[in-house]
CSV table of C-alpha atoms in Angstrom, one decimal:
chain,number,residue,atom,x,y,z
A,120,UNK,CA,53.6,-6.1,45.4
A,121,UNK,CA,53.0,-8.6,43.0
A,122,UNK,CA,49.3,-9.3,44.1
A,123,UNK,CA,48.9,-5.8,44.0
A,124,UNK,CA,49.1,-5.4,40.3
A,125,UNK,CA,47.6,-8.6,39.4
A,126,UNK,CA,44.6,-7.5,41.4
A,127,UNK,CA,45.0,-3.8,39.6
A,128,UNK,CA,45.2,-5.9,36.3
A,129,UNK,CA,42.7,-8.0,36.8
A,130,UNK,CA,40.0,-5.0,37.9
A,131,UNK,CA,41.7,-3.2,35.1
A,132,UNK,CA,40.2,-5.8,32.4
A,133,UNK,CA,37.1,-6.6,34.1
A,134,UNK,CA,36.7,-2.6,33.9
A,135,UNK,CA,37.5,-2.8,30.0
A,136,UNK,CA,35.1,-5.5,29.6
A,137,UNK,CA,32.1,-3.7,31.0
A,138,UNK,CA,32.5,-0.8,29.2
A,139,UNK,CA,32.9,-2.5,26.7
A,140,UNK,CA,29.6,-4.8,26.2
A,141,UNK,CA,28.0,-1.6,27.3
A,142,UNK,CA,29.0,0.4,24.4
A,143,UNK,CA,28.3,-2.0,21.8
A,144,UNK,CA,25.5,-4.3,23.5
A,145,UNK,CA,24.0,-1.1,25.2
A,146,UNK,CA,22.4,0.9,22.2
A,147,UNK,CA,19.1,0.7,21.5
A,148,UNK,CA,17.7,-0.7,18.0
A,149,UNK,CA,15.1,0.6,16.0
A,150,UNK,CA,12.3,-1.3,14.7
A,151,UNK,CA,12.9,-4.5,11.7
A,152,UNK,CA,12.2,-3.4,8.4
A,153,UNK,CA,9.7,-6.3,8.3
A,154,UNK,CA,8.5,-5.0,12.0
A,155,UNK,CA,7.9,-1.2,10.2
A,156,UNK,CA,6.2,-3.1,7.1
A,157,UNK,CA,3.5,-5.1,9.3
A,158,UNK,CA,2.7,-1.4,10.6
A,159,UNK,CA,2.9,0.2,7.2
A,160,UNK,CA,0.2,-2.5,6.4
A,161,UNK,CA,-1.6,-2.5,9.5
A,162,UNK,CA,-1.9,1.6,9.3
A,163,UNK,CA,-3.0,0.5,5.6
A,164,UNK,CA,-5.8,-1.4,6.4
A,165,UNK,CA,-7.2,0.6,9.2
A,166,UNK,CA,-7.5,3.7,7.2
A,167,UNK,CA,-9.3,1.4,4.7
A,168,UNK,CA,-11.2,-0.2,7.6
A,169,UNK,CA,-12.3,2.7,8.6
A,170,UNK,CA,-12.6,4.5,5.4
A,171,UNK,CA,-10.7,7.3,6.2
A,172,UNK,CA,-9.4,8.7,3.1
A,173,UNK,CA,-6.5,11.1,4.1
A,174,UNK,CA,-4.9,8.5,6.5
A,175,UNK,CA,-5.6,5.4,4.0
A,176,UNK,CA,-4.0,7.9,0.7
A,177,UNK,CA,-0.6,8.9,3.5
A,178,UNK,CA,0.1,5.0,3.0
A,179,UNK,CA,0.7,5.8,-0.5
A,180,UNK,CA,3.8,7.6,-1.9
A,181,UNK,CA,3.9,10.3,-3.7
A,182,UNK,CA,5.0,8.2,-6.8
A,183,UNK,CA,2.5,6.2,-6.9
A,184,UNK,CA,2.1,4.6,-10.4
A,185,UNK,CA,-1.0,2.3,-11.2
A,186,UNK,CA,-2.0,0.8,-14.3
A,187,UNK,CA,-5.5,1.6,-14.1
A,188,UNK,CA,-5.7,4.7,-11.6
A,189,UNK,CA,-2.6,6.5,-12.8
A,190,UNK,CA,-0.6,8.0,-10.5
A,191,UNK,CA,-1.3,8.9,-6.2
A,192,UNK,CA,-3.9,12.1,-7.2
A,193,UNK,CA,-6.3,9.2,-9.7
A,194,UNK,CA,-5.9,6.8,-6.8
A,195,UNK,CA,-7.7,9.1,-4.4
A,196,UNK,CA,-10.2,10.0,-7.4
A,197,UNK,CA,-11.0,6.7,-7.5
A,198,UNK,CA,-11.1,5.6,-3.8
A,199,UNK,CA,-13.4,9.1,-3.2
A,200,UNK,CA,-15.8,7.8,-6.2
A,201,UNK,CA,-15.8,4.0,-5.2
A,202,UNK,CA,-16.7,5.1,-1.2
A,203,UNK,CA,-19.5,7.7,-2.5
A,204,UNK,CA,-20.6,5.0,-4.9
A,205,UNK,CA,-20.8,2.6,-2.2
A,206,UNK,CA,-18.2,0.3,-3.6
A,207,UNK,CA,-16.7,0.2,-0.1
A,208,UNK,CA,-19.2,-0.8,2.3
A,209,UNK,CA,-18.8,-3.7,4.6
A,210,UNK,CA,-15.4,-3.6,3.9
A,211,UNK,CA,-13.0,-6.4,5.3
A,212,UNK,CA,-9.4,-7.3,4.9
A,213,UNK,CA,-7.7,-10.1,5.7
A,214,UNK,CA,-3.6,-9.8,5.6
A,215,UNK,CA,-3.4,-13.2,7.8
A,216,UNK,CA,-1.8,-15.4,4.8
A,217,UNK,CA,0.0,-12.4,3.5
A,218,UNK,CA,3.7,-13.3,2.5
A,219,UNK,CA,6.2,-10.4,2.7
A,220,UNK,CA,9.1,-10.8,0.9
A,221,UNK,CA,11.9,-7.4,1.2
A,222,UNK,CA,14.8,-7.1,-1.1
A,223,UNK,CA,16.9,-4.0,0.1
A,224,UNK,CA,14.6,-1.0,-0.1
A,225,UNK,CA,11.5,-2.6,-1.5
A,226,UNK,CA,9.3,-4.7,-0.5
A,227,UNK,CA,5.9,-7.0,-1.6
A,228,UNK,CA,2.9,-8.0,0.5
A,229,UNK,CA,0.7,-10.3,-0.8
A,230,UNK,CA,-1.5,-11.8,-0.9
A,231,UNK,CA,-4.2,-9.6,1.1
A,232,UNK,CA,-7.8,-10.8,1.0
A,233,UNK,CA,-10.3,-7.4,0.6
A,234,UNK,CA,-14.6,-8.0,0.4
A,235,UNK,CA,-16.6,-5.4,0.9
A,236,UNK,CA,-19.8,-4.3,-1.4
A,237,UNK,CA,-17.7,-4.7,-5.0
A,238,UNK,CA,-17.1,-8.1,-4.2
A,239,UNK,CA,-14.3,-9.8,-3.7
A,240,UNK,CA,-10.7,-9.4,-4.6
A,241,UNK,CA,-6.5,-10.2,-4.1
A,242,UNK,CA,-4.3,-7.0,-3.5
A,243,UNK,CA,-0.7,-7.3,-3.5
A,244,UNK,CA,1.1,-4.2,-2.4
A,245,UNK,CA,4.6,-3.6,-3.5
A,246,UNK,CA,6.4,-1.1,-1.0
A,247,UNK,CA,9.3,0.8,-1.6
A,248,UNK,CA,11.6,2.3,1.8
A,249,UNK,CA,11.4,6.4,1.6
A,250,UNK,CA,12.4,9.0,4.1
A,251,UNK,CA,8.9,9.0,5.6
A,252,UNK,CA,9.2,5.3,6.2
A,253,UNK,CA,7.4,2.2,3.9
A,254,UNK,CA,4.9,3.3,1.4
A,255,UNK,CA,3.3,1.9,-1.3
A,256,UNK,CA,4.4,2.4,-4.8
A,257,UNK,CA,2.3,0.2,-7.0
A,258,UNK,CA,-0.2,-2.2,-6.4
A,259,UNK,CA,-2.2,-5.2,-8.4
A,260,UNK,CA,-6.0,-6.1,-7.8
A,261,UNK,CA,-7.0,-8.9,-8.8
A,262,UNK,CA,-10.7,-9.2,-8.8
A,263,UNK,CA,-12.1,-13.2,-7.1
């Protein structure tokens, strides 16, 4: 009798153990913060890449604020003019030696290396966390 419930014990905690590393171990995670920022920027500079004006201005949010372009609507004024102006062509970016830096729900990446027909130039993008995911907020250009 005795063997009996020390074997029933002993399945008894093996069974409690189990379930529990599957209920806490078991659930999936979502994506790092600084995982959904390298896409936020990667989305970012394909849109830019490719010069694709509605997906590049969606990496924006809606409150926007720039010293120069105003808010997200003189942004896309100015991206519209600089790509039929041909301020944009041949464009490259480089984000390799980009530091990211996140402090609760914002966020800096910089700096990010842009040439294209303007000439050269340093872009830092400040991010801030939104219902819709990372988007940029404000941004500084400075010109090489």
């Amino acid at each position: 009798m005795k063997r009996l419930i020390v074997g029933l014990l002993t399945v008894g905690l093996v069974i409690m153990v189990v379930a529990g590393c599957a209920s806490t171990g078991g659930e999936a995670k979502g994506p790092s913060d600084a995982e959904l920022l390298n896409k936020a920027v990667a989305d970012w500079k394909a849109a830019g890449i490719a010069k694709n004006m509605d997906a590049l201005i969606a990496c924006y949010s809606d409150g926007f604020q720039h010293y120069e372009y105003g808010d997200k609507a003189g942004l896309q004024q100015f991206l519209k003019d600089a790509l039929s102006m041909g301020y944009l062509e041949g464009v490259e970016i480089d984000e390799t030696k980009a530091q990211t830096t996140i402090t609760k729900d914002a966020a800096v990446v910089a700096p990010i290396a842009m040439k294209a027909a303007f000439g050269e130039a340093a872009i830092s993008l400040n991010f801030k966390k939104e219902a819709a995911g990372w988007k940029i907020v404000s941004m500084d250009v400075e010109m090489n």
